Structure formats: structure tokens, C-alpha cells
Amino acid sequence: MKKRSATTNNDSSKLDRKTIERNRRIQMKSLCLQLASLVPPNHKPSKSKLMVGQHDQLDLAARYIKHMRERIEKLKRQKEQAMSTKQSNDRRTLNNNVDYKLPVLELRDLGSGIEVVLVSGLNKTFMLYEVIRVLEEEGAEVVTASFSTVGNKIFYFVHAQVKISRVGVETTRVYARLQEFIAPLEIWAEDV
């Protein structure tokens, strides 16, 4: 009796291993088919060369992945080259044309505040206190004012808050007044 139960256990463990192996193969076959289905039709061999086994499907997928990696690397190189070309063109354009476009005035309405950015050349300077005066006359209180010099340009940054929030600040009027203030600099630059 003992011998028979040992044989039964041995047979059942063999069946379990066979079932596990069969399930593993079915799963692998399914995964290989799924992988092969992800490869676009234009990368698959013609109908005369029918893919027979999993090895062919895996080989096809591996070639496609390799092809896509090479394509990604090529596109990255093209992007880097285009970006460097664009940056050098931008720098050239900026260096050649910026003097003709200076000074530049940007005014951003931030709701409860205003941000003023002025860019001028080294030879076209103006007094920052006059910009602050215009903002304060129009109902804004200057919170910060700073400048920095980069190359042959001076960048002025002024942040102001509205004194009375329900009244606000008329940004179009502030912009017009600042433009009037800057206009003599443009005329002066043309005379130079």
C-alpha cells in the first residue's frame, strides 16, 4: 500500500510539472504573438516569407527594436544640430539687430501687481527713478527694482503692487507714459 501511494504522488507531481510547463509554453507563445503584432506591417517580411516559429517572431521584434533605437539616435542628433544652429542664428540676430530694436519695454499686468522689464544698450541709459516715479503717479507702489548688465545690454526689472486694489492701475496708460519716456532714447540712438 505504501508503494502505491508513493507511485501516485510521483505520478501526480509529474502531471503537475507537465501542466506547469504546458501553461508556461502557452503563455510564451501568446506573448510572442503579442510582441509580433506590435511590429508595424511595413517592417514585416513579405507574405512569401511566412514567419513560422517563435524564433522568427522574436528575431523580427529584435530587428525592429534595433531599427527604432537607431532612428531615435539619428533624430536626437538632428534635433541637437538644429537647436545649436538655431541658437547660433539667434545669437547672431540678437547681436546684429538688438541695437536697432533697443530700448525694449515690456509691461505685464499681474492682477494685483505690475512687472516692468526694460532693456537698453550701454550707450542708451536712463534713470530708473523716473520709471519708478511714473508707476507711483499711476497708483502703484514699487516693491523691488533691480538691473543687470549682460554683454552690451542693461536689463531693468521693476515689480510694483497696486496701492488700492479696487481702483487698480491703468496699465495701458502706464505703458504709454513709459513709451513717451523711452521715445527720446530711440531718437537719440538714431542720431548716433
Coordinates of C-alpha atoms in Angstrom, one line a residue:
M1 CA 0.0 0.0 0.0
K2 CA 2.8 2.3 0.8
K3 CA 4.4 1.6 -2.6
R4 CA 1.2 2.5 -4.4
S5 CA 0.7 5.9 -2.6
A6 CA 4.3 6.8 -3.4
T7 CA 3.7 5.9 -7.1
T8 CA 0.6 8.0 -7.1
N9 CA 2.4 11.0 -5.6
N10 CA 5.2 10.6 -8.1
D11 CA 2.7 10.5 -11.0
S12 CA 0.8 13.5 -9.7
S13 CA 4.0 15.5 -9.4
K14 CA 4.9 14.6 -12.9
L15 CA 1.5 15.7 -14.1
D16 CA 1.8 19.0 -12.2
R17 CA 5.2 19.7 -13.8
K18 CA 3.8 18.8 -17.2
T19 CA 0.8 21.1 -16.6
I20 CA 3.1 23.9 -15.4
E21 CA 5.4 23.5 -18.4
R22 CA 2.4 23.4 -20.8
N23 CA 1.0 26.6 -19.3
R24 CA 4.4 28.3 -19.5
R25 CA 4.7 27.4 -23.2
I26 CA 1.2 28.7 -23.9
Q27 CA 1.9 31.9 -22.1
M28 CA 5.2 32.3 -24.0
K29 CA 3.5 31.7 -27.3
S30 CA 0.9 34.2 -26.5
L31 CA 3.5 36.8 -25.5
C32 CA 5.5 36.2 -28.7
L33 CA 2.4 36.7 -30.8
Q34 CA 1.6 39.8 -28.9
L35 CA 5.1 41.1 -29.5
A36 CA 5.0 40.3 -33.2
S37 CA 1.7 42.1 -33.5
L38 CA 3.3 45.3 -32.3
V39 CA 5.7 45.4 -35.2
P40 CA 4.2 47.6 -38.0
P41 CA 3.3 45.8 -41.2
N42 CA 5.8 47.6 -43.3
H43 CA 8.6 46.1 -41.2
K44 CA 7.3 42.5 -41.5
P45 CA 8.6 40.2 -44.3
S46 CA 6.5 39.7 -47.4
K47 CA 3.8 37.1 -47.5
S48 CA 6.1 34.7 -49.4
K49 CA 8.3 34.5 -46.4
L50 CA 5.9 33.4 -43.8
M51 CA 7.0 33.6 -40.1
V52 CA 6.9 30.1 -38.9
G53 CA 8.1 30.0 -35.3
Q54 CA 8.6 32.0 -32.2
H55 CA 12.2 32.3 -33.0
D56 CA 11.3 34.2 -36.2
Q57 CA 8.9 36.4 -34.4
L58 CA 11.4 37.2 -31.7
D59 CA 14.1 37.9 -34.3
L60 CA 11.7 40.3 -36.2
A61 CA 10.9 42.2 -33.0
A62 CA 14.6 42.5 -32.1
R63 CA 15.4 43.9 -35.6
Y64 CA 12.5 46.3 -35.3
I65 CA 13.7 47.5 -31.8
K66 CA 17.2 47.9 -33.1
H67 CA 15.9 49.9 -36.1
M68 CA 13.9 52.2 -33.8
R69 CA 16.8 52.8 -31.5
E70 CA 19.0 53.8 -34.4
R71 CA 16.2 56.1 -35.7
I72 CA 15.8 57.7 -32.2
E73 CA 19.6 58.3 -32.0
K74 CA 19.5 59.9 -35.5
L75 CA 16.6 62.1 -34.6
K76 CA 18.3 63.2 -31.4
R77 CA 21.4 64.2 -33.3
Q78 CA 19.3 66.1 -35.8
K79 CA 17.5 67.9 -33.0
E80 CA 20.7 68.8 -31.3
Q81 CA 22.2 70.1 -34.5
A82 CA 19.0 72.1 -35.3
M83 CA 19.0 73.5 -31.8
S84 CA 22.6 74.6 -31.9
T85 CA 22.1 76.1 -35.4
K86 CA 19.0 77.9 -34.1
Q87 CA 20.9 79.2 -31.0
S88 CA 23.8 80.4 -33.1
N89 CA 21.5 82.1 -35.5
D90 CA 19.5 83.7 -32.6
R91 CA 22.8 84.9 -31.1
R92 CA 23.9 86.3 -34.4
T93 CA 20.5 88.0 -35.0
L94 CA 20.4 89.3 -31.4
N95 CA 24.0 90.7 -31.6
N96 CA 23.4 92.2 -35.1
N97 CA 19.9 93.6 -34.6
V98 CA 19.4 94.3 -30.9
D99 CA 20.9 97.7 -31.1
Y100 CA 18.4 98.8 -33.6
K101 CA 15.5 97.5 -31.5
L102 CA 16.6 98.9 -28.2
P103 CA 15.3 100.1 -25.9
V104 CA 12.6 97.4 -25.3
L105 CA 9.7 97.9 -22.9
E106 CA 7.5 95.0 -21.6
L107 CA 4.7 95.6 -19.1
R108 CA 2.9 92.7 -17.6
D109 CA -0.4 93.1 -15.7
L110 CA -0.3 90.6 -12.8
G111 CA -3.7 91.5 -11.4
S112 CA -2.7 92.9 -8.1
G113 CA 0.7 94.0 -9.4
I114 CA 2.7 95.1 -12.4
E115 CA 6.0 93.9 -13.8
V116 CA 8.1 96.2 -15.9
V117 CA 11.0 94.9 -17.9
L118 CA 13.2 97.4 -19.8
V119 CA 16.2 96.5 -21.9
S120 CA 18.5 99.2 -23.2
G121 CA 22.0 99.3 -24.6
L122 CA 25.0 100.5 -22.7
N123 CA 25.0 103.8 -24.6
K124 CA 21.2 104.3 -24.1
T125 CA 20.8 104.6 -20.4
F126 CA 18.1 106.3 -18.5
M127 CA 17.3 107.0 -14.9
L128 CA 15.5 104.2 -13.2
Y129 CA 13.9 106.6 -10.6
E130 CA 11.9 108.1 -13.5
V131 CA 10.3 104.8 -14.2
I132 CA 9.5 104.4 -10.5
R133 CA 8.0 107.9 -10.5
V134 CA 5.7 107.1 -13.4
L135 CA 4.5 103.9 -11.7
E136 CA 3.8 105.6 -8.4
E137 CA 2.0 108.5 -10.0
E138 CA -0.3 106.0 -11.7
G139 CA -1.2 104.3 -8.4
A140 CA 1.4 101.5 -8.0
E141 CA 3.9 101.0 -5.2
V142 CA 7.3 99.7 -6.2
V143 CA 8.2 96.6 -4.3
T144 CA 11.5 95.7 -6.0
A145 CA 13.7 97.3 -8.6
S146 CA 16.9 95.9 -10.0
F147 CA 19.1 95.9 -13.0
S148 CA 21.8 93.6 -14.5
T149 CA 24.2 94.0 -17.3
V150 CA 24.7 91.2 -19.9
G151 CA 27.0 91.9 -22.7
N152 CA 26.2 95.2 -24.2
K153 CA 22.7 95.3 -22.8
I154 CA 21.2 96.5 -19.5
F155 CA 18.1 94.8 -18.1
Y156 CA 15.9 96.7 -15.7
F157 CA 13.3 94.8 -13.6
V158 CA 10.6 96.6 -11.6
H159 CA 7.9 94.9 -9.6
A160 CA 5.1 97.0 -8.3
Q161 CA 1.9 96.4 -6.4
V162 CA -1.4 98.3 -6.8
K163 CA -1.9 100.7 -3.9
I164 CA -5.7 100.5 -3.9
S165 CA -6.8 97.1 -5.2
R166 CA -10.4 98.2 -6.0
V167 CA -9.1 101.1 -8.1
G168 CA -6.3 99.3 -9.7
V169 CA -3.8 100.7 -12.2
E170 CA -4.5 101.6 -15.8
T171 CA -1.7 99.5 -17.4
T172 CA -2.3 100.9 -20.9
R173 CA -1.7 104.5 -19.6
V174 CA 1.4 103.4 -17.7
Y175 CA 2.7 101.7 -20.9
A176 CA 2.0 104.9 -22.9
R177 CA 3.8 107.1 -20.4
L178 CA 6.8 104.8 -20.2
Q179 CA 6.9 104.7 -24.0
E180 CA 7.0 108.5 -24.1
F181 CA 9.8 108.4 -21.6
I182 CA 11.7 105.9 -23.7
A183 CA 11.0 107.5 -27.1
P184 CA 13.7 110.2 -26.8
L185 CA 16.2 107.4 -26.3
E186 CA 15.2 105.9 -29.6
I187 CA 15.5 109.2 -31.4
W188 CA 18.9 109.8 -29.7
A189 CA 20.0 106.3 -30.9
E190 CA 19.1 107.2 -34.5
D191 CA 21.2 110.3 -34.3
V192 CA 24.3 108.4 -33.1

